[in-house]
Tab-separated table of C-alpha atoms in Angstrom:
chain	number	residue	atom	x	y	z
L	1398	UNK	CA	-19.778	68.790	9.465
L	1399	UNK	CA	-19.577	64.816	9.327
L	1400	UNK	CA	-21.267	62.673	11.544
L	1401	UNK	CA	-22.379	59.179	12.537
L	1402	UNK	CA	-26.066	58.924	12.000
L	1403	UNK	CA	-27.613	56.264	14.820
L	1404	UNK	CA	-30.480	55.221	15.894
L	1405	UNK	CA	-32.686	55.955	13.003
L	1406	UNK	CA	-35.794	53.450	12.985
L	1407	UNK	CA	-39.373	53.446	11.122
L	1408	UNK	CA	-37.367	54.156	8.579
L	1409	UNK	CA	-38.548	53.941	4.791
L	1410	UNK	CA	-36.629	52.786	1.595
L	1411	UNK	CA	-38.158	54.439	-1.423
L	1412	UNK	CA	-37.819	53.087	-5.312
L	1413	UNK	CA	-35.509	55.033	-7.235
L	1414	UNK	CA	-37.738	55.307	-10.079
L	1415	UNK	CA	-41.476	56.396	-10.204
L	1416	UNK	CA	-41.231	58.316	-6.925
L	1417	UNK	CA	-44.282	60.112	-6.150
L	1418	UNK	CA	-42.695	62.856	-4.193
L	1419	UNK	CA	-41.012	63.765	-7.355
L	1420	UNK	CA	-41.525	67.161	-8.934
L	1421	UNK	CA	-39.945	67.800	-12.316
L	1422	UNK	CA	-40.751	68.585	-15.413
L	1423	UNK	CA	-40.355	65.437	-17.004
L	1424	UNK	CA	-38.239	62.477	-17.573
L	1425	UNK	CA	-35.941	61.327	-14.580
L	1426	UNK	CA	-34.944	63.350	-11.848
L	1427	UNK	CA	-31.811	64.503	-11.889
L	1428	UNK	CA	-31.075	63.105	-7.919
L	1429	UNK	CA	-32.814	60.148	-6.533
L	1430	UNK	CA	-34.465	59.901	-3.086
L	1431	UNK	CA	-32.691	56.867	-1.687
L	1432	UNK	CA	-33.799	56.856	2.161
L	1433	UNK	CA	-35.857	59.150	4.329
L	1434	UNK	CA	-36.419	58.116	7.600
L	1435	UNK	CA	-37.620	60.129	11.075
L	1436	UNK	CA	-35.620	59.501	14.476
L	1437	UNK	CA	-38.149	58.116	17.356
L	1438	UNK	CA	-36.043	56.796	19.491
L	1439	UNK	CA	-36.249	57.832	23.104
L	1440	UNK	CA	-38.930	60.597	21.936
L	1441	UNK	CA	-42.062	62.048	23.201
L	1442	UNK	CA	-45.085	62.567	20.769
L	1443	UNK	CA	-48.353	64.367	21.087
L	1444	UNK	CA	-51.401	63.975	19.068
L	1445	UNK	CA	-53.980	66.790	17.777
L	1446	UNK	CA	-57.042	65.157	19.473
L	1447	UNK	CA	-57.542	62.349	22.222
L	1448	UNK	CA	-57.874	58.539	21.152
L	1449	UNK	CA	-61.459	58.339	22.472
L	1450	UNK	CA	-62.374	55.203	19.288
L	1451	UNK	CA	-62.832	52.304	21.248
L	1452	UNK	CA	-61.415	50.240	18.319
L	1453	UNK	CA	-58.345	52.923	18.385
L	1454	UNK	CA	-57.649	52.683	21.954
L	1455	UNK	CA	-57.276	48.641	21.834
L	1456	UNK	CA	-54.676	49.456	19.252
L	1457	UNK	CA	-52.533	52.087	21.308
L	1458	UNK	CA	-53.517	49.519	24.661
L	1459	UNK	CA	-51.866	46.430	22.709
L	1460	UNK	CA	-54.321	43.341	21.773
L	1461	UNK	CA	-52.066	42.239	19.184
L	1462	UNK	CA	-52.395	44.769	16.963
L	1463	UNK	CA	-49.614	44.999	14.242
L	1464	UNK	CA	-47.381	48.188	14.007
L	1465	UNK	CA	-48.992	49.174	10.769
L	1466	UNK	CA	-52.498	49.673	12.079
L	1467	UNK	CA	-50.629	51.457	15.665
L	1468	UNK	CA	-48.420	54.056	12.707
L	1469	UNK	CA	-52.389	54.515	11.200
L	1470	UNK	CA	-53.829	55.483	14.146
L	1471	UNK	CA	-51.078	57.804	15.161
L	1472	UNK	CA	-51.523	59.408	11.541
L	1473	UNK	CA	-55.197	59.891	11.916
L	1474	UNK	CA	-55.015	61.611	15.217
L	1475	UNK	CA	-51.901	63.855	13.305
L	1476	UNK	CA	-48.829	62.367	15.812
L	1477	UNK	CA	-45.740	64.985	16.304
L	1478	UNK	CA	-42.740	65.024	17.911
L	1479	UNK	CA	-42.249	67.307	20.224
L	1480	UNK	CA	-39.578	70.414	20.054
L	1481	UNK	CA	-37.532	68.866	17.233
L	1482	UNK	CA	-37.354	66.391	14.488
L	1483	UNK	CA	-34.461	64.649	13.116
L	1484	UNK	CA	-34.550	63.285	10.177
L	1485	UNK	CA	-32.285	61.219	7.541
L	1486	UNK	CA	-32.624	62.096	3.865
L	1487	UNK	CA	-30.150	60.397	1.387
L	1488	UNK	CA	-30.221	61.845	-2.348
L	1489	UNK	CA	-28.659	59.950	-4.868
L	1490	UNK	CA	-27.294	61.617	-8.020
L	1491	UNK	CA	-28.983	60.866	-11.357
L	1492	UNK	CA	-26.471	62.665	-13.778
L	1493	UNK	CA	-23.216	62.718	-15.325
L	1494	UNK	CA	-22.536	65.918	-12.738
L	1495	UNK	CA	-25.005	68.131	-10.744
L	1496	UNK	CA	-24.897	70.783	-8.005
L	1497	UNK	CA	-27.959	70.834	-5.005
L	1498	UNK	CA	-27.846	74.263	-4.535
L	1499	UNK	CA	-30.413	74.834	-1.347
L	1500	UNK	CA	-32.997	72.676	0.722
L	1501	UNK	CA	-35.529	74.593	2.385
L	1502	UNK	CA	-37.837	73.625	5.163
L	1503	UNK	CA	-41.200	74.280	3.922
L	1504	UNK	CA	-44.072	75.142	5.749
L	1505	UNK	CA	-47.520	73.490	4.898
L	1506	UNK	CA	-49.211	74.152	7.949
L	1507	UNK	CA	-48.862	76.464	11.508
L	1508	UNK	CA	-51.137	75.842	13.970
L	1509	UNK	CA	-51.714	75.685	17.962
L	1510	UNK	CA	-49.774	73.063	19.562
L	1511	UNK	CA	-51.155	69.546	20.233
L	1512	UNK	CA	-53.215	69.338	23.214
L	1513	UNK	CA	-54.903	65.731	22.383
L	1514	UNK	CA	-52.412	63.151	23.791
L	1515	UNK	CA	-48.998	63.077	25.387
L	1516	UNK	CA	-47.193	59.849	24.858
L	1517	UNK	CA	-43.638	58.712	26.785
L	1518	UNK	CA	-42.005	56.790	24.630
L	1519	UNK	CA	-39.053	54.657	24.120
L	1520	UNK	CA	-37.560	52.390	21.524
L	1521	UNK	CA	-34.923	50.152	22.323
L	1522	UNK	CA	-26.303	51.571	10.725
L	1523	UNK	CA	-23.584	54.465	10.322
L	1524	UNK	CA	-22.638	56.467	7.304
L	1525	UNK	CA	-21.007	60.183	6.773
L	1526	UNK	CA	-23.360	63.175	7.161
L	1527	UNK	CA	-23.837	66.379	6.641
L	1528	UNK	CA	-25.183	68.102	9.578
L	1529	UNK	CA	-27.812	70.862	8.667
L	1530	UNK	CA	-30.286	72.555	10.944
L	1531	UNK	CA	-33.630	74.734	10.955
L	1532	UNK	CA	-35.535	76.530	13.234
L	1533	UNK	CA	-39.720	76.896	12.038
L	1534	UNK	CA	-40.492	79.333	14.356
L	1535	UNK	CA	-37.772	82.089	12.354
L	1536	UNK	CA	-39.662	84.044	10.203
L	1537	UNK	CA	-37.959	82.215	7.325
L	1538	UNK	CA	-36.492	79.093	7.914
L	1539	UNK	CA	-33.394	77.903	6.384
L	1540	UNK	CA	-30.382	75.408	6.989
L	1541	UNK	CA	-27.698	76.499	8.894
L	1542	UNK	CA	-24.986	74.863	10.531
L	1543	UNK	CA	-25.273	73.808	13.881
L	1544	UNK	CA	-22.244	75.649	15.070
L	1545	UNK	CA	-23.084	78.472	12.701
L	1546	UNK	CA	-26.993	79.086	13.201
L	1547	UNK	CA	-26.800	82.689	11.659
L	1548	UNK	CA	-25.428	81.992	8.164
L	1549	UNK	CA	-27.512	79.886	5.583
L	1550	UNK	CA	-25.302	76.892	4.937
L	1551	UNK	CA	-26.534	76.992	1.027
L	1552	UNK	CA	-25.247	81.153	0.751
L	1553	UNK	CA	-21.768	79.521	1.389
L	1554	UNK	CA	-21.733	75.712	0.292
L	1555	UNK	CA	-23.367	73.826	-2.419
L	1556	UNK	CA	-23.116	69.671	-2.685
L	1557	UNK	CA	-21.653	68.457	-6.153
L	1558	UNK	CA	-22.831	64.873	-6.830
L	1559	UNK	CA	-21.841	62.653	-9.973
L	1560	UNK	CA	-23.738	59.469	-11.625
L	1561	UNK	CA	-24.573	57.495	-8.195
L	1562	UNK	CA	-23.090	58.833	-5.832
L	1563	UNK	CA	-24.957	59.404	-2.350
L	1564	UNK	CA	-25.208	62.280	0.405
L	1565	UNK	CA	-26.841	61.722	3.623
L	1566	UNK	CA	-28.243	64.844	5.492
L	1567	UNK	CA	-29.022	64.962	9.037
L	1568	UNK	CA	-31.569	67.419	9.485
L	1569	UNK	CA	-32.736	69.028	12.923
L	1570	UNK	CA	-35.374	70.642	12.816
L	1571	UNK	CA	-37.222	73.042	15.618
L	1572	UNK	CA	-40.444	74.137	16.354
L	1573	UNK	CA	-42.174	75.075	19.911
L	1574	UNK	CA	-44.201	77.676	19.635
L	1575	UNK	CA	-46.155	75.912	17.111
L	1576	UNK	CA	-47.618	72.725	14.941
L	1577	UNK	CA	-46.043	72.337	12.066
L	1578	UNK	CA	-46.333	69.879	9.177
L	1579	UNK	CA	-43.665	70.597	6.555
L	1580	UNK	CA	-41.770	69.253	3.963
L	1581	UNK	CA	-38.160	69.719	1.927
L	1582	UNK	CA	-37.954	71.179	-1.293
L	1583	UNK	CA	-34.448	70.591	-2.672
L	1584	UNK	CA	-33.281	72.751	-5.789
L	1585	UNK	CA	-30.811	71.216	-8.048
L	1586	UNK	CA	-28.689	72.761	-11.055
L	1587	UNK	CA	-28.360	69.885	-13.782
L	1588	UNK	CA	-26.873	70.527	-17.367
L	1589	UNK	CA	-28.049	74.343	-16.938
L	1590	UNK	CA	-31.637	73.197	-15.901
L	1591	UNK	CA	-33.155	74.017	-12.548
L	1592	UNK	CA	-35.377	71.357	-10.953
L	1593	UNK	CA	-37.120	71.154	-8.074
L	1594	UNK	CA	-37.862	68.198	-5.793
L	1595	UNK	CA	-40.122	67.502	-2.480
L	1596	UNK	CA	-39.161	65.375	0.012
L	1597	UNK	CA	-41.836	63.942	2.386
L	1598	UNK	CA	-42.092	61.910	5.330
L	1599	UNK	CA	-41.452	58.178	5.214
L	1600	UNK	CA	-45.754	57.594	4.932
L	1601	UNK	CA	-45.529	59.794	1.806
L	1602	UNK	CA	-47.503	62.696	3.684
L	1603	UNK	CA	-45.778	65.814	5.289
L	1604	UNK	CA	-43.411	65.473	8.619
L	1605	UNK	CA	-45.124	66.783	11.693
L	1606	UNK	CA	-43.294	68.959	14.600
L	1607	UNK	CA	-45.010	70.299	17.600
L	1608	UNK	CA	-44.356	72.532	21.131
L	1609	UNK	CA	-45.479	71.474	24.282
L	1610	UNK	CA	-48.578	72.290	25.562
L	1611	UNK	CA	-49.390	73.865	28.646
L	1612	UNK	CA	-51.455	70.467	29.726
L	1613	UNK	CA	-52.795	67.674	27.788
L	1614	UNK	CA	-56.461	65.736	27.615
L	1615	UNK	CA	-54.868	62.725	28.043
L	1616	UNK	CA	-51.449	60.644	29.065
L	1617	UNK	CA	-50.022	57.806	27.960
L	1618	UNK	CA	-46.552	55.195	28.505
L	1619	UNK	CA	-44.921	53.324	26.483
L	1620	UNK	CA	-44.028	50.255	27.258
L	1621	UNK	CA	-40.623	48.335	25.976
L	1622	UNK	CA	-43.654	45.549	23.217
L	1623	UNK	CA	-44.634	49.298	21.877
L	1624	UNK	CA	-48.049	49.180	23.423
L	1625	UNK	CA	-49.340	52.528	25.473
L	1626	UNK	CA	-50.359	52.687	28.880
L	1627	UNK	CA	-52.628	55.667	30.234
L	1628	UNK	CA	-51.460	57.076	32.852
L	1629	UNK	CA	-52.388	60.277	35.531
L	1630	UNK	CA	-51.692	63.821	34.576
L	1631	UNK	CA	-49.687	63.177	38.020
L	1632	UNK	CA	-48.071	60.091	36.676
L	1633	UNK	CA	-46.890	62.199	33.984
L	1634	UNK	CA	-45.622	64.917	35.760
L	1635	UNK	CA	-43.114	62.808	37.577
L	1636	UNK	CA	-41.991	61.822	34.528
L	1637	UNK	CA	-41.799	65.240	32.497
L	1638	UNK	CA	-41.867	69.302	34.408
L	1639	UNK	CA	-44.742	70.277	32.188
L	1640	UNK	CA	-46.133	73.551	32.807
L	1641	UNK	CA	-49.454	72.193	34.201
L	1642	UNK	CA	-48.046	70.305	37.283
């Protein structure tokens, strides 16, 4: 299925050589991680544990902190989206001819959903895609179609790539009746060698996915500078049906 991919911010370009989310044997990969990026906009995120740091609230509560230490703190308290993920990968091929013959979703970790933090918020480029997605909480998860969510999209299709040339996936991915931090593993068939290669999140460390929880310790909006406002378990069930209000 081809697409227009939109909206994608915090968005990280990787190096095409010396990658260290690279798994092969040896030598260069035979595809090249060109982009990987995880779609915020207009998405809610909840945290493992409240922001109860004094210095880490002033950094959520905006004194002119810089969006690198706000992305920290939101890594150190384990920051998910909630329900699904999408996310932009674009591989690059590294040889004369090759064939990517799966990408599985790969779970690192399953645990109770976040309970720490709930946060409202909103954030005010188009090429093809390939439209893939995965549900965590199946018993094995693997790419499908969207319009096809019982067949594996790799038991039917496989991508051929030459010297250069560029696919960009759009991959949803699901999760609500758990937390999840996972990663891609992509297998590729090069001059009769199989490698495999991981694809992480934009920081380098796994993506995060989480349900919603029946209540949270704490609220927060977002405001349109990116800073957070707390806000009333009340407050935040006008804004979101949660199944404590």
């Amino acid at each position: 299925m081809i697409i227009a991919a939109v909206g994608v911010v915090f968005a990280t370009w990787f190096n095409a050589r010396g990658l260290e989310a690279i798994d092969t044997v040896g030598g260069e990969p035979a595809i090249k991680i060109g982009h990987v990026a995880l779609e915020y906009s207009k998405r809610d995120i909840a945290l493992r544990e409240p922001v109860t740091d004094a210095r880490e609230r002033a950094i959520l509560l905006g004194t002119g902190a810089a969006d690198s230490q706000r992305n920290a703190v939101l890594t150190r308290h384990q920051s998910a989206v909630l329900d699904h993920a999408d996310i932009t990968v674009v591989l690059i091929g590294n040889r004369t001819s090759l064939r990517i013959v799966d990408i599985e979703p790969r779970v690192l970790t399953h645990e109770p959903v976040s309970d720490g933090a709930l946060a409202f918020l909103s954030t005010a480029g188009e090429v093809d895609t390939i439209e893939l997605a995965a549900d965590l909480d199946a018993p094995a998860p693997r790419f499908t179609t969207v319009k096809d969510r019982d067949v594996s999209y790799f038991r039917k299709k496989q991508i051929d790539l030459k010297w250069d040339e560029p696919v960009t996936l759009s991959l949803s991915v699901t999760g609500k009746k758990a937390y999840y931090e996972f990663d891609f593993l992509v297998t590729v068939l090069a001059e009769d060698r199989i490698e495999k290669i991981e694809v992480k999140a934009p920081d380098k460390g796994p993506f995060r996915l989480t349900g919603f929880a029946d209540s949270y310790r704490s609220y927060y909006d977002g405001t349109p500078n990116g800073d957070w406002q707390p806000i009333s378990q009340d407050e935040a069930c006008a804004r979101r049906k949660l199944e404590g209000c």
